Structures are given as structure tokens and as C-alpha cells.
Amino acid sequence: MIRTATATPAGTKHRLKEIRELSIIAGGGPIRTSAVREATAKAATFVKGDVKDAEDALKGARDIIAEQVNEDERARNAIRNQFARQATITAKVVKGKEEEAAKYRDYFDFSESLKRCTSHRLLAIRRAEAEGLLKVSITPDDDECLERLDRQFVRSNNECGRQVAEAVQDAYRRLLKPSIETEFASLSKEQADDEAIRVFAENLRQLLLAPPLGQKRVMGINPGFRTGCKVVCLDAQGNLVHNENIYPHPPVDKKTEAASKLRKMIEAYKIEAIAIGNGTASRETENFVTHQQFDRPVQVFVVSEQGASIYSASKTARDEFPDYDVTVRGAVSIARRLMDPLAELVKIDPKSIGVGQYQHDVDQTKLKKSLDQTVENCGMSETTKGSVIKKRILAIFLRHYSANG
């Protein structure tokens, strides 16, 4: 049923009623040959007021039929089925934005079946679209969709049938297709979010459950070129006992001095393992360290430093190490991740650990719920997390009290 606004003037209401009658003549039931003359004659009676001519009247009738087609649940489901079976997602670069969109070059002229488009591709495309760099559309086979609608609504091949067919085509292109495309854009984004969140949670779980090295004396190295490598030494309980900088890489390039400092620290603090962050200069630092000769067997590990900078600037880190800068705190975090990944990583917002793609593009409420649940499933509730952090802080105060009386 077609609804009209309550504020419509009485005369206009009457004309709409007449046009609805015309739409019934044009679109209802098997069409008689005389219906063409009847429709044309009926249309001519509406040429008054806002209706300029017979074609204008017929256009009003077609508009009403188009709305009826759009609201028909069977028609909408037929088009949904077509989208689900054969929709294609297409992306094209916005003209003039080629340079700005360089990182999305793979999607400048992209087309793929929507149901085969992987979550990371779809999220990348949607991010580029949100940045105004790509134009994105989801479309089925238009001819097949129109054929389905014609079979449902067009019941004759005479003039009235032509009017209905024209109305059906208008309904599809102007109303149905954009509406269903919006549905599938939302649905496909939700499915991509769910898959990305699932991968994120699984990667986080594996990281948190990585086997701890245990209570060993560990050296942590936060590598770098220009600013050097920040080196910290921790005792078997994870307490910071020493820190200093070495410069084994250009532009300073003091390799001999750096090697001498490393040997002295390893001997003085009885270091059993070295954790090297996997950021800038990681590979060069690992190569430098593994080519040194020490007075004892020392295991060397490369550790993810994702989120270390977040932790080092956090209140938790400032409470633990009020007298040290962020570079020392970051190196300590790297070393502790080797000793006990779970206890150290729970101090950091899971989204900052860097174990998933497009974490800022997915549903943030779903992401937080999933990651919080993953952390709890790994045996670390909010209460336990708080307990671990408090124990670290308590240990600092006890050491301070012991040293200063």
C-alpha cells in the first residue's frame, strides 16, 4: 500500500488517488487489449494542476509501481539472492588522487567476487574509500536481476506491460539496487571485521602463551642506529640492575667499544640470555651480538617490541621506573617479554601489541571484547593483571627501602 503524508492538500490527495488507480490499470493482472486505450484515456483525465500532460500522469503511475516493487519482500529477497551469489566488489582510484593513494596501488582498478574477497583486502579498500582515495561499488549482474523482476511483475507485452517494465527498471536502478548494495556493504564489512578480530585474537593468544624463558638473568637491547642501542641488565626476578648505551652501528660506529661493554656487562651480571627488539637496526644488532665471544654460553633471541613504546610512556612504567627515561623502560619491557611474555604483555593495551591487521578499522567494541576474553582465557583476568603489576611496583619500593633504610 502506498502511504501519503498527512499534510498533503485535499486536491493533491485526490489526484494521487486517481494516479494509484491508473497504476492498478497499468500493473494489475492479465492486461486486456483495450487496457492500452483505457490507460491512455485515463491518463488524459489527470492533465490538470500539477500534472502537465498524459505522460506526466503515467510517470506518476510508474513511480507508484516502482515503490510497490521496492517494498515487495519477494522482490527484495530475489535481488538479495543475486547479490549473495554473484556480486562483484569494484574499486577505482579517484581521478587526481593517484599519488596520494600510492599505498593502495593494488586497488586502483580492482574487481573481485565479493564472496571471495579476503577480509584484509576488503578492509584496505574500505579504509581507502573512507580516506576519499577510492570509489567502491558492489554490483550483481544487472540483466539477470531485471529478468527476475520482470518475470515477477511484467505480465504482458503490450503498452501496459511496457509501462510496468519501465517502472520495474526504475525501481531496480533507483531504489532496490542501491538499498541492497548498502545492505551488502554493511554485511561484508561486518564479516571482514569478524575475521580480522578472530585472527587478531588467535595471534594474541599464541603470543601470550609463548613459553617463558623463566627465571634467568637477561640482557635487553633496544636497537637503533643514530641514537645507539639501549642495553639493560635484569636479575632473575626481572629487576633492573644496570643500563647503558652502546653504538655498534653507523653513524657513530664504535664497534670495538660496544663489544667490550657487552662482554663486561655479561660477565659482571652473569647474563644467561639476550633479548633484542625486532625494530629498527634489529638484524644488524643481532648479527653484531652473535659474532661476539663471551665468557659463558649466552642464548640470543629476537623479541617483538610492538607496544613497548606505549608501555614505556604509560603510568605503570613511570611508577615502576620513575628515575629512568622511556628508552630504558622500553628495553626492560623487551627483556621481560622473553622472561615471561604473559606477565609483561598484559600491561599493554592488546590493540597496541601489533598482532593483527587494520585494528583501527574494525568494530572497536567487538575487538575489545574479543581481546579481553582472549587475555582471560590465557589465565590473566583484570584482577590478576592488577596483581602482577602491583607486585612489580611493591618490589621496587622494597628494594628502595632496603637500600635507603
mmCIF file of C-alpha atoms in Angstrom:
data_model
loop_
_atom_site.group_PDB
_atom_site.id
_atom_site.type_symbol
_atom_site.label_atom_id
_atom_site.label_comp_id
_atom_site.label_asym_id
_atom_site.label_seq_id
_atom_site.Cartn_x
_atom_site.Cartn_y
_atom_site.Cartn_z
ATOM 1 C CA MET A 1 0.000 0.000 0.000
ATOM 2 C CA ILE A 2 1.255 3.482 -0.880
ATOM 3 C CA ARG A 3 1.210 5.945 2.008
ATOM 4 C CA THR A 4 0.995 9.726 1.572
ATOM 5 C CA ALA A 5 1.903 12.461 4.017
ATOM 6 C CA THR A 6 -0.947 13.723 6.206
ATOM 7 C CA ALA A 7 -0.133 17.302 5.222
ATOM 8 C CA THR A 8 -0.911 16.686 1.521
ATOM 9 C CA PRO A 9 -3.578 19.152 0.246
ATOM 10 C CA ALA A 10 -7.000 17.643 -0.470
ATOM 11 C CA GLY A 11 -6.767 18.286 -4.220
ATOM 12 C CA THR A 12 -3.369 16.658 -4.468
ATOM 13 C CA LYS A 13 -4.628 13.696 -2.423
ATOM 14 C CA HIS A 14 -7.442 13.236 -4.909
ATOM 15 C CA ARG A 15 -5.020 13.299 -7.863
ATOM 16 C CA LEU A 16 -2.726 10.772 -6.112
ATOM 17 C CA LYS A 17 -5.707 8.508 -5.582
ATOM 18 C CA GLU A 18 -6.574 8.730 -9.274
ATOM 19 C CA ILE A 19 -2.945 8.049 -10.268
ATOM 20 C CA ARG A 20 -2.915 4.996 -7.968
ATOM 21 C CA GLU A 21 -5.992 3.795 -9.835
ATOM 22 C CA LEU A 22 -4.082 4.337 -13.070
ATOM 23 C CA SER A 23 -1.129 2.314 -11.685
ATOM 24 C CA ILE A 24 -3.523 -0.565 -10.960
ATOM 25 C CA ILE A 25 -4.761 -0.439 -14.536
ATOM 26 C CA ALA A 26 -1.175 -0.420 -15.798
ATOM 27 C CA GLY A 27 0.197 -3.066 -13.470
ATOM 28 C CA GLY A 28 -2.568 -5.318 -12.259
ATOM 29 C CA GLY A 29 -3.493 -8.766 -13.596
ATOM 30 C CA PRO A 30 -3.592 -10.000 -17.183
ATOM 31 C CA ILE A 31 -3.862 -6.952 -19.460
ATOM 32 C CA ARG A 32 -6.687 -6.682 -21.993
ATOM 33 C CA THR A 33 -6.009 -5.140 -25.415
ATOM 34 C CA SER A 34 -8.448 -2.378 -24.569
ATOM 35 C CA ALA A 35 -6.365 -1.571 -21.462
ATOM 36 C CA VAL A 36 -3.925 0.475 -23.583
ATOM 37 C CA ARG A 37 -6.695 2.793 -24.699
ATOM 38 C CA GLU A 38 -8.149 2.762 -21.191
ATOM 39 C CA ALA A 39 -4.790 3.695 -19.612
ATOM 40 C CA THR A 40 -4.167 6.469 -22.157
ATOM 41 C CA ALA A 41 -7.680 7.818 -21.806
ATOM 42 C CA LYS A 42 -7.466 7.624 -18.020
ATOM 43 C CA ALA A 43 -4.104 9.402 -18.063
ATOM 44 C CA ALA A 44 -5.559 12.226 -20.117
ATOM 45 C CA THR A 45 -8.126 12.953 -17.401
ATOM 46 C CA PHE A 46 -5.302 13.839 -14.969
ATOM 47 C CA VAL A 47 -3.933 16.717 -17.042
ATOM 48 C CA LYS A 48 -4.713 19.439 -14.548
ATOM 49 C CA GLY A 49 -2.968 21.282 -11.724
ATOM 50 C CA ASP A 50 0.469 19.747 -11.017
ATOM 51 C CA VAL A 51 0.020 17.125 -13.747
ATOM 52 C CA LYS A 52 1.083 18.717 -17.035
ATOM 53 C CA ASP A 53 0.163 16.039 -19.566
ATOM 54 C CA ALA A 54 -0.734 12.372 -20.012
ATOM 55 C CA GLU A 55 2.924 11.307 -19.876
ATOM 56 C CA ASP A 56 3.293 13.134 -16.554
ATOM 57 C CA ALA A 57 0.308 11.165 -15.252
ATOM 58 C CA LEU A 58 1.802 7.898 -16.449
ATOM 59 C CA LYS A 59 5.114 8.830 -14.803
ATOM 60 C CA GLY A 60 3.254 9.226 -11.508
ATOM 61 C CA ALA A 61 1.724 5.795 -12.007
ATOM 62 C CA ARG A 62 5.153 4.303 -12.792
ATOM 63 C CA ASP A 63 6.580 5.906 -9.648
ATOM 64 C CA ILE A 64 3.877 4.237 -7.554
ATOM 65 C CA ILE A 65 4.556 0.863 -9.207
ATOM 66 C CA ALA A 66 8.309 1.377 -8.600
ATOM 67 C CA GLU A 67 7.671 1.969 -4.894
ATOM 68 C CA GLN A 68 5.484 -1.140 -4.738
ATOM 69 C CA VAL A 69 8.223 -3.205 -6.395
ATOM 70 C CA ASN A 70 10.811 -1.806 -3.983
ATOM 71 C CA GLU A 71 8.667 -2.676 -0.961
ATOM 72 C CA ASP A 72 7.801 -6.174 -2.176
ATOM 73 C CA GLU A 73 9.587 -8.661 0.095
ATOM 74 C CA ARG A 74 9.743 -11.351 -2.577
ATOM 75 C CA ALA A 75 11.416 -8.919 -4.977
ATOM 76 C CA ARG A 76 13.891 -7.747 -2.355
ATOM 77 C CA ASN A 77 14.807 -11.331 -1.463
ATOM 78 C CA ALA A 78 15.303 -12.171 -5.135
ATOM 79 C CA ILE A 79 17.802 -9.318 -5.500
ATOM 80 C CA ARG A 80 19.484 -10.235 -2.195
ATOM 81 C CA ASN A 81 19.986 -13.772 -3.532
ATOM 82 C CA GLN A 82 21.584 -12.371 -6.676
ATOM 83 C CA PHE A 83 23.946 -10.211 -4.618
ATOM 84 C CA ALA A 84 24.843 -13.175 -2.390
ATOM 85 C CA ARG A 85 25.537 -15.454 -5.369
ATOM 86 C CA GLN A 86 27.326 -13.212 -7.826
ATOM 87 C CA ALA A 87 28.007 -9.696 -6.522
ATOM 88 C CA THR A 88 31.322 -8.173 -7.538
ATOM 89 C CA ILE A 89 33.191 -5.581 -5.493
ATOM 90 C CA THR A 90 34.898 -2.987 -7.670
ATOM 91 C CA ALA A 91 37.356 -0.246 -6.685
ATOM 92 C CA LYS A 92 38.811 2.530 -8.812
ATOM 93 C CA VAL A 93 41.163 5.318 -7.825
ATOM 94 C CA VAL A 94 39.644 8.792 -7.601
ATOM 95 C CA LYS A 95 40.895 10.886 -10.502
ATOM 96 C CA GLY A 96 43.761 13.140 -9.444
ATOM 97 C CA LYS A 97 44.471 11.158 -6.241
ATOM 98 C CA GLU A 98 46.903 8.641 -7.775
ATOM 99 C CA GLU A 99 49.969 9.947 -5.937
ATOM 100 C CA GLU A 100 48.217 10.366 -2.604
ATOM 101 C CA ALA A 101 46.767 6.857 -2.892
ATOM 102 C CA ALA A 102 50.076 5.206 -3.840
ATOM 103 C CA LYS A 103 49.958 2.712 -0.944
ATOM 104 C CA TYR A 104 46.639 1.431 -2.286
ATOM 105 C CA ARG A 105 48.012 0.928 -5.803
ATOM 106 C CA ASP A 106 46.854 -2.701 -5.875
ATOM 107 C CA TYR A 107 43.255 -1.459 -5.785
ATOM 108 C CA PHE A 108 43.411 1.308 -8.430
ATOM 109 C CA ASP A 109 41.476 -0.897 -10.875
ATOM 110 C CA PHE A 110 40.299 -3.775 -8.718
ATOM 111 C CA SER A 111 37.433 -6.186 -9.269
ATOM 112 C CA GLU A 112 36.704 -9.463 -7.477
ATOM 113 C CA SER A 113 33.785 -11.630 -6.458
ATOM 114 C CA LEU A 114 32.553 -10.257 -3.131
ATOM 115 C CA LYS A 115 32.302 -13.687 -1.519
ATOM 116 C CA ARG A 116 35.936 -14.412 -2.448
ATOM 117 C CA CYS A 117 37.326 -11.051 -1.278
ATOM 118 C CA THR A 118 39.507 -11.662 1.799
ATOM 119 C CA SER A 119 38.945 -9.651 4.950
ATOM 120 C CA HIS A 120 42.249 -7.773 4.764
ATOM 121 C CA ARG A 121 41.566 -6.735 1.150
ATOM 122 C CA LEU A 122 38.068 -5.545 1.931
ATOM 123 C CA LEU A 123 39.218 -3.594 4.995
ATOM 124 C CA ALA A 124 42.018 -1.966 2.972
ATOM 125 C CA ILE A 125 39.547 -0.977 0.237
ATOM 126 C CA ARG A 126 37.072 0.434 2.742
ATOM 127 C CA ARG A 127 39.830 2.394 4.508
ATOM 128 C CA ALA A 128 40.919 3.924 1.189
ATOM 129 C CA GLU A 129 37.293 4.735 0.401
ATOM 130 C CA ALA A 130 36.899 6.450 3.791
ATOM 131 C CA GLU A 131 40.023 8.492 3.013
ATOM 132 C CA GLY A 132 38.441 9.638 -0.260
ATOM 133 C CA LEU A 133 41.002 7.832 -2.425
ATOM 134 C CA LEU A 134 38.934 5.054 -3.988
ATOM 135 C CA LYS A 135 35.426 4.778 -5.393
ATOM 136 C CA VAL A 136 33.910 1.456 -4.373
ATOM 137 C CA SER A 137 30.799 -0.331 -5.565
ATOM 138 C CA ILE A 138 29.158 -3.734 -5.099
ATOM 139 C CA THR A 139 27.080 -4.897 -8.051
ATOM 140 C CA PRO A 140 25.380 -8.102 -9.229
ATOM 141 C CA ASP A 141 24.528 -8.982 -12.842
ATOM 142 C CA ASP A 142 22.023 -6.214 -13.641
ATOM 143 C CA ASP A 143 20.458 -8.040 -16.596
ATOM 144 C CA GLU A 144 19.781 -11.152 -14.532
ATOM 145 C CA CYS A 145 18.282 -9.109 -11.696
ATOM 146 C CA LEU A 146 15.972 -7.261 -14.082
ATOM 147 C CA GLU A 147 14.968 -10.538 -15.732
ATOM 148 C CA ARG A 148 13.900 -11.923 -12.337
ATOM 149 C CA LEU A 149 11.878 -8.824 -11.545
ATOM 150 C CA ASP A 150 10.258 -8.800 -14.990
ATOM 151 C CA ARG A 151 9.166 -12.415 -14.540
ATOM 152 C CA GLN A 152 7.501 -11.436 -11.276
ATOM 153 C CA PHE A 153 5.825 -8.171 -12.286
ATOM 154 C CA VAL A 154 5.541 -7.827 -16.076
ATOM 155 C CA ARG A 155 2.615 -9.972 -17.231
ATOM 156 C CA SER A 156 2.027 -8.784 -20.784
ATOM 157 C CA ASN A 157 3.932 -7.469 -23.769
ATOM 158 C CA ASN A 158 1.514 -4.702 -24.694
ATOM 159 C CA GLU A 159 1.602 -0.999 -23.855
ATOM 160 C CA CYS A 160 0.601 -1.547 -20.224
ATOM 161 C CA GLY A 161 3.295 -4.187 -19.889
ATOM 162 C CA ARG A 162 5.806 -1.680 -21.286
ATOM 163 C CA GLN A 163 4.774 0.849 -18.638
ATOM 164 C CA VAL A 164 5.200 -1.750 -15.895
ATOM 165 C CA ALA A 165 8.573 -2.888 -17.290
ATOM 166 C CA GLU A 166 9.780 0.703 -17.309
ATOM 167 C CA ALA A 167 8.607 1.113 -13.706
ATOM 168 C CA VAL A 168 10.361 -2.129 -12.680
ATOM 169 C CA GLN A 169 13.623 -0.989 -14.274
ATOM 170 C CA ASP A 170 13.338 2.344 -12.467
ATOM 171 C CA ALA A 171 12.591 0.569 -9.167
ATOM 172 C CA TYR A 172 15.658 -1.608 -9.562
ATOM 173 C CA ARG A 173 18.163 1.086 -10.539
ATOM 174 C CA ARG A 174 16.876 3.901 -8.344
ATOM 175 C CA LEU A 175 15.597 2.081 -5.245
ATOM 176 C CA LEU A 176 16.251 -1.645 -4.961
ATOM 177 C CA LYS A 177 19.858 -1.913 -6.115
ATOM 178 C CA PRO A 178 21.239 0.991 -4.006
ATOM 179 C CA SER A 179 19.338 -0.288 -0.964
ATOM 180 C CA ILE A 180 20.576 -3.886 -1.268
ATOM 181 C CA GLU A 181 24.091 -2.677 -2.107
ATOM 182 C CA THR A 182 24.120 -0.746 1.181
ATOM 183 C CA GLU A 183 22.986 -3.900 2.998
ATOM 184 C CA PHE A 184 25.789 -5.970 1.486
ATOM 185 C CA ALA A 185 28.401 -3.258 2.056
ATOM 186 C CA SER A 186 27.482 -3.334 5.732
ATOM 187 C CA LEU A 187 27.242 -7.137 5.890
ATOM 188 C CA SER A 188 30.573 -7.727 4.126
ATOM 189 C CA LYS A 189 32.287 -5.161 6.374
ATOM 190 C CA GLU A 190 30.873 -6.908 9.451
ATOM 191 C CA GLN A 191 32.103 -10.295 8.195
ATOM 192 C CA ALA A 192 35.552 -8.836 7.440
ATOM 193 C CA ASP A 193 35.642 -7.324 10.931
ATOM 194 C CA ASP A 194 34.785 -10.679 12.496
ATOM 195 C CA GLU A 195 37.515 -12.483 10.545
ATOM 196 C CA ALA A 196 40.142 -9.824 11.306
ATOM 197 C CA ILE A 197 39.214 -9.895 15.007
ATOM 198 C CA ARG A 198 39.402 -13.704 15.037
ATOM 199 C CA VAL A 199 42.918 -13.621 13.541
ATOM 200 C CA PHE A 200 43.935 -10.843 15.941
ATOM 201 C CA ALA A 201 42.698 -12.821 18.969
ATOM 202 C CA GLU A 202 44.411 -16.032 17.828
ATOM 203 C CA ASN A 203 47.734 -14.248 17.250
ATOM 204 C CA LEU A 204 47.443 -12.592 20.657
ATOM 205 C CA ARG A 205 46.703 -15.956 22.285
ATOM 206 C CA GLN A 206 49.809 -17.518 20.724
ATOM 207 C CA LEU A 207 51.934 -14.580 21.808
ATOM 208 C CA LEU A 208 50.643 -14.625 25.385
ATOM 209 C CA LEU A 209 51.086 -18.384 25.687
ATOM 210 C CA ALA A 210 54.616 -18.377 24.272
ATOM 211 C CA PRO A 211 56.791 -20.458 26.627
ATOM 212 C CA PRO A 212 58.572 -18.207 29.134
ATOM 213 C CA LEU A 213 62.337 -18.389 29.464
ATOM 214 C CA GLY A 214 61.867 -18.446 33.201
ATOM 215 C CA GLN A 215 63.971 -17.010 35.999
ATOM 216 C CA LYS A 216 67.195 -16.290 34.210
ATOM 217 C CA ARG A 217 69.369 -13.207 34.144
ATOM 218 C CA VAL A 218 68.535 -11.423 30.896
ATOM 219 C CA MET A 219 70.030 -8.563 28.911
ATOM 220 C CA GLY A 220 67.559 -6.490 26.897
ATOM 221 C CA ILE A 221 68.681 -4.488 23.865
ATOM 222 C CA ASN A 222 66.506 -1.834 22.236
ATOM 223 C CA PRO A 223 68.377 -1.444 18.922
ATOM 224 C CA GLY A 224 68.952 1.761 16.964
ATOM 225 C CA PHE A 225 71.334 3.420 14.522
ATOM 226 C CA ARG A 226 71.798 7.131 15.206
ATOM 227 C CA THR A 227 70.840 7.062 18.885
ATOM 228 C CA GLY A 228 72.647 3.796 19.567
ATOM 229 C CA CYS A 229 71.359 0.688 21.322
ATOM 230 C CA LYS A 230 69.937 0.962 24.839
ATOM 231 C CA VAL A 231 71.132 -2.020 26.900
ATOM 232 C CA VAL A 232 69.645 -3.126 30.227
ATOM 233 C CA CYS A 233 70.570 -5.970 32.531
ATOM 234 C CA LEU A 234 67.912 -7.679 34.673
ATOM 235 C CA ASP A 235 68.304 -10.139 37.526
ATOM 236 C CA ALA A 236 66.443 -13.473 37.598
ATOM 237 C CA GLN A 237 63.349 -11.766 39.090
ATOM 238 C CA GLY A 238 63.186 -9.199 36.277
ATOM 239 C CA ASN A 239 64.537 -6.304 38.330
ATOM 240 C CA LEU A 240 66.664 -3.668 36.558
ATOM 241 C CA VAL A 241 70.258 -3.754 37.813
ATOM 242 C CA HIS A 242 72.135 -1.829 35.112
ATOM 243 C CA ASN A 243 71.681 0.190 31.905
ATOM 244 C CA GLU A 244 73.869 1.965 29.363
ATOM 245 C CA ASN A 245 74.173 2.804 25.659
ATOM 246 C CA ILE A 246 76.371 1.192 23.024
ATOM 247 C CA TYR A 247 76.987 2.433 19.456
ATOM 248 C CA PRO A 248 77.915 -0.530 17.230
ATOM 249 C CA HIS A 249 76.342 0.928 14.045
ATOM 250 C CA PRO A 250 76.873 3.997 11.845
ATOM 251 C CA PRO A 251 76.961 6.936 12.087
ATOM 252 C CA VAL A 252 78.815 6.621 15.446
ATOM 253 C CA ASP A 253 80.100 3.121 14.613
ATOM 254 C CA LYS A 254 82.066 2.296 17.792
ATOM 255 C CA LYS A 255 82.023 -1.470 17.329
ATOM 256 C CA THR A 256 85.118 -2.272 19.402
ATOM 257 C CA GLU A 257 83.932 -0.207 22.354
ATOM 258 C CA ALA A 258 80.427 -1.707 22.082
ATOM 259 C CA ALA A 259 81.792 -5.260 22.051
ATOM 260 C CA SER A 260 83.953 -4.543 25.105
ATOM 261 C CA LYS A 261 80.983 -3.092 27.026
ATOM 262 C CA LEU A 262 78.810 -6.093 26.175
ATOM 263 C CA ARG A 263 81.438 -8.563 27.411
ATOM 264 C CA LYS A 264 81.903 -6.642 30.673
ATOM 265 C CA MET A 265 78.163 -6.467 31.360
ATOM 266 C CA ILE A 266 77.619 -10.145 30.602
ATOM 267 C CA GLU A 267 80.464 -11.114 32.915
ATOM 268 C CA ALA A 268 79.555 -8.679 35.704
ATOM 269 C CA TYR A 269 75.828 -9.514 35.820
ATOM 270 C CA LYS A 270 76.154 -13.196 34.851
ATOM 271 C CA ILE A 271 73.822 -12.764 31.888
ATOM 272 C CA GLU A 272 72.341 -16.015 30.550
ATOM 273 C CA ALA A 273 70.238 -14.749 27.626
ATOM 274 C CA ILE A 274 69.937 -11.665 25.421
ATOM 275 C CA ALA A 275 66.615 -10.299 24.086
ATOM 276 C CA ILE A 276 66.898 -7.991 21.067
ATOM 277 C CA GLY A 277 63.897 -5.920 19.942
ATOM 278 C CA ASN A 278 62.767 -6.540 16.372
ATOM 279 C CA GLY A 279 62.505 -2.855 15.380
ATOM 280 C CA THR A 280 64.955 -0.573 13.561
ATOM 281 C CA ALA A 281 68.516 -1.999 13.375
ATOM 282 C CA SER A 282 67.361 -5.338 14.813
ATOM 283 C CA ARG A 283 69.016 -7.521 12.188
ATOM 284 C CA GLU A 284 72.289 -5.582 12.342
ATOM 285 C CA THR A 285 72.297 -5.736 16.138
ATOM 286 C CA GLU A 286 71.607 -9.477 16.156
ATOM 287 C CA ASN A 287 74.439 -10.026 13.683
ATOM 288 C CA PHE A 288 76.784 -7.916 15.831
ATOM 289 C CA VAL A 289 75.890 -9.725 19.077
ATOM 290 C CA THR A 290 76.066 -13.277 17.683
ATOM 291 C CA HIS A 291 79.592 -12.648 16.385
ATOM 292 C CA GLN A 292 80.937 -11.813 19.853
ATOM 293 C CA GLN A 293 82.782 -14.213 22.126
ATOM 294 C CA PHE A 294 81.626 -14.241 25.774
ATOM 295 C CA ASP A 295 82.894 -15.982 28.876
ATOM 296 C CA ARG A 296 79.792 -18.197 29.050
ATOM 297 C CA PRO A 297 77.148 -19.667 26.720
ATOM 298 C CA VAL A 298 74.549 -16.970 26.074
ATOM 299 C CA GLN A 299 71.321 -17.548 24.159
ATOM 300 C CA VAL A 300 70.238 -14.765 21.780
ATOM 301 C CA PHE A 301 66.568 -14.133 20.958
ATOM 302 C CA VAL A 302 64.793 -11.592 18.769
ATOM 303 C CA VAL A 303 61.643 -10.383 20.550
ATOM 304 C CA SER A 304 58.675 -8.372 19.264
ATOM 305 C CA GLU A 305 58.874 -4.817 20.543
ATOM 306 C CA GLN A 306 55.383 -3.846 19.372
ATOM 307 C CA GLY A 307 53.757 -1.788 22.093
ATOM 308 C CA ALA A 308 56.994 -1.310 24.055
ATOM 309 C CA SER A 309 56.903 2.416 23.373
ATOM 310 C CA ILE A 310 53.273 2.513 24.570
ATOM 311 C CA TYR A 311 54.241 0.779 27.799
ATOM 312 C CA SER A 312 57.362 2.897 28.337
ATOM 313 C CA ALA A 313 55.281 6.104 28.319
ATOM 314 C CA SER A 314 52.483 4.667 30.480
ATOM 315 C CA LYS A 315 51.718 5.432 34.125
ATOM 316 C CA THR A 316 52.555 1.821 35.010
ATOM 317 C CA ALA A 317 56.075 2.207 33.598
ATOM 318 C CA ARG A 318 56.549 5.616 35.248
ATOM 319 C CA ASP A 319 55.516 4.122 38.596
ATOM 320 C CA GLU A 320 57.957 1.235 38.130
ATOM 321 C CA PHE A 321 60.870 3.331 36.857
ATOM 322 C CA PRO A 322 60.355 6.965 37.909
ATOM 323 C CA ASP A 323 64.072 7.744 37.569
ATOM 324 C CA TYR A 324 64.572 6.363 34.062
ATOM 325 C CA ASP A 325 63.598 7.603 30.608
ATOM 326 C CA VAL A 326 61.410 5.846 28.048
ATOM 327 C CA THR A 327 64.338 4.165 26.268
ATOM 328 C CA VAL A 328 65.339 2.303 29.446
ATOM 329 C CA ARG A 329 61.742 1.319 30.181
ATOM 330 C CA GLY A 330 61.317 0.062 26.606
ATOM 331 C CA ALA A 331 64.466 -2.092 26.814
ATOM 332 C CA VAL A 332 63.278 -3.513 30.145
ATOM 333 C CA SER A 333 59.941 -4.437 28.548
ATOM 334 C CA ILE A 334 61.768 -6.240 25.721
ATOM 335 C CA ALA A 335 63.835 -8.265 28.195
ATOM 336 C CA ARG A 336 60.838 -9.139 30.358
ATOM 337 C CA ARG A 337 58.853 -10.316 27.337
ATOM 338 C CA LEU A 338 61.446 -13.044 26.950
ATOM 339 C CA MET A 339 61.352 -13.957 30.647
ATOM 340 C CA ASP A 340 57.535 -14.048 30.982
ATOM 341 C CA PRO A 341 55.537 -12.894 27.927
ATOM 342 C CA LEU A 342 52.121 -13.117 29.607
ATOM 343 C CA ALA A 343 53.028 -11.134 32.715
ATOM 344 C CA GLU A 344 54.647 -8.374 30.645
ATOM 345 C CA LEU A 345 52.267 -8.089 27.696
ATOM 346 C CA VAL A 346 49.135 -7.773 29.829
ATOM 347 C CA LYS A 347 50.394 -4.340 30.869
ATOM 348 C CA ILE A 348 49.818 -3.127 27.312
ATOM 349 C CA ASP A 349 46.539 -2.483 25.527
ATOM 350 C CA PRO A 350 46.193 -5.582 23.282
ATOM 351 C CA LYS A 351 45.476 -3.323 20.275
ATOM 352 C CA SER A 352 48.983 -1.878 20.647
ATOM 353 C CA ILE A 353 50.787 -5.225 20.566
ATOM 354 C CA GLY A 354 50.631 -5.341 16.759
ATOM 355 C CA VAL A 355 49.432 -8.894 16.150
ATOM 356 C CA GLY A 356 46.571 -8.049 13.764
ATOM 357 C CA GLN A 357 45.752 -6.023 10.682
ATOM 358 C CA TYR A 358 43.547 -2.953 10.425
ATOM 359 C CA GLN A 359 42.715 -2.998 14.134
ATOM 360 C CA HIS A 360 41.617 0.630 13.943
ATOM 361 C CA ASP A 361 39.194 -0.112 11.092
ATOM 362 C CA VAL A 362 37.195 -2.908 12.711
ATOM 363 C CA ASP A 363 34.346 -2.630 15.212
ATOM 364 C CA GLN A 364 36.159 -1.386 18.339
ATOM 365 C CA THR A 365 33.581 -2.752 20.803
ATOM 366 C CA LYS A 366 33.791 -6.239 19.301
ATOM 367 C CA LEU A 367 37.581 -6.053 19.161
ATOM 368 C CA LYS A 368 37.936 -5.069 22.811
ATOM 369 C CA LYS A 369 35.505 -7.774 23.932
ATOM 370 C CA SER A 370 37.332 -10.456 21.933
ATOM 371 C CA LEU A 371 40.812 -9.436 23.073
ATOM 372 C CA ASP A 372 39.768 -9.091 26.721
ATOM 373 C CA GLN A 373 38.251 -12.569 26.527
ATOM 374 C CA THR A 374 41.464 -13.923 24.970
ATOM 375 C CA VAL A 375 43.540 -12.448 27.774
ATOM 376 C CA GLU A 376 41.218 -14.015 30.369
ATOM 377 C CA ASN A 377 41.295 -17.377 28.571
ATOM 378 C CA CYS A 378 45.073 -17.264 28.843
ATOM 379 C CA GLY A 379 44.666 -17.150 32.616
ATOM 380 C CA MET A 380 45.046 -13.435 33.187
ATOM 381 C CA SER A 381 41.918 -11.668 34.447
ATOM 382 C CA GLU A 382 41.781 -7.962 35.229
ATOM 383 C CA THR A 383 42.316 -8.849 38.900
ATOM 384 C CA THR A 384 45.360 -10.985 38.086
ATOM 385 C CA LYS A 385 46.763 -8.315 35.777
ATOM 386 C CA GLY A 386 46.477 -5.769 38.567
ATOM 387 C CA SER A 387 48.143 -8.186 40.973
ATOM 388 C CA VAL A 388 51.143 -8.743 38.658
ATOM 389 C CA ILE A 389 51.682 -5.017 38.202
ATOM 390 C CA LYS A 390 51.287 -4.291 41.904
ATOM 391 C CA LYS A 391 53.860 -6.959 42.768
ATOM 392 C CA ARG A 392 56.356 -5.337 40.396
ATOM 393 C CA ILE A 393 55.773 -1.936 41.987
ATOM 394 C CA LEU A 394 55.975 -3.389 45.506
ATOM 395 C CA ALA A 395 59.330 -4.968 44.647
ATOM 396 C CA ILE A 396 60.641 -1.530 43.606
ATOM 397 C CA PHE A 397 59.593 0.037 46.896
ATOM 398 C CA LEU A 398 61.102 -2.841 48.894
ATOM 399 C CA ARG A 399 64.431 -2.503 47.091
ATOM 400 C CA HIS A 400 64.386 1.254 47.650
ATOM 401 C CA TYR A 401 63.600 0.807 51.364
ATOM 402 C CA SER A 402 66.303 -1.838 51.714
ATOM 403 C CA ALA A 403 68.891 0.420 50.084
ATOM 404 C CA ASN A 404 67.977 3.627 51.909
ATOM 405 C CA GLY A 405 66.749 2.405 55.269
#
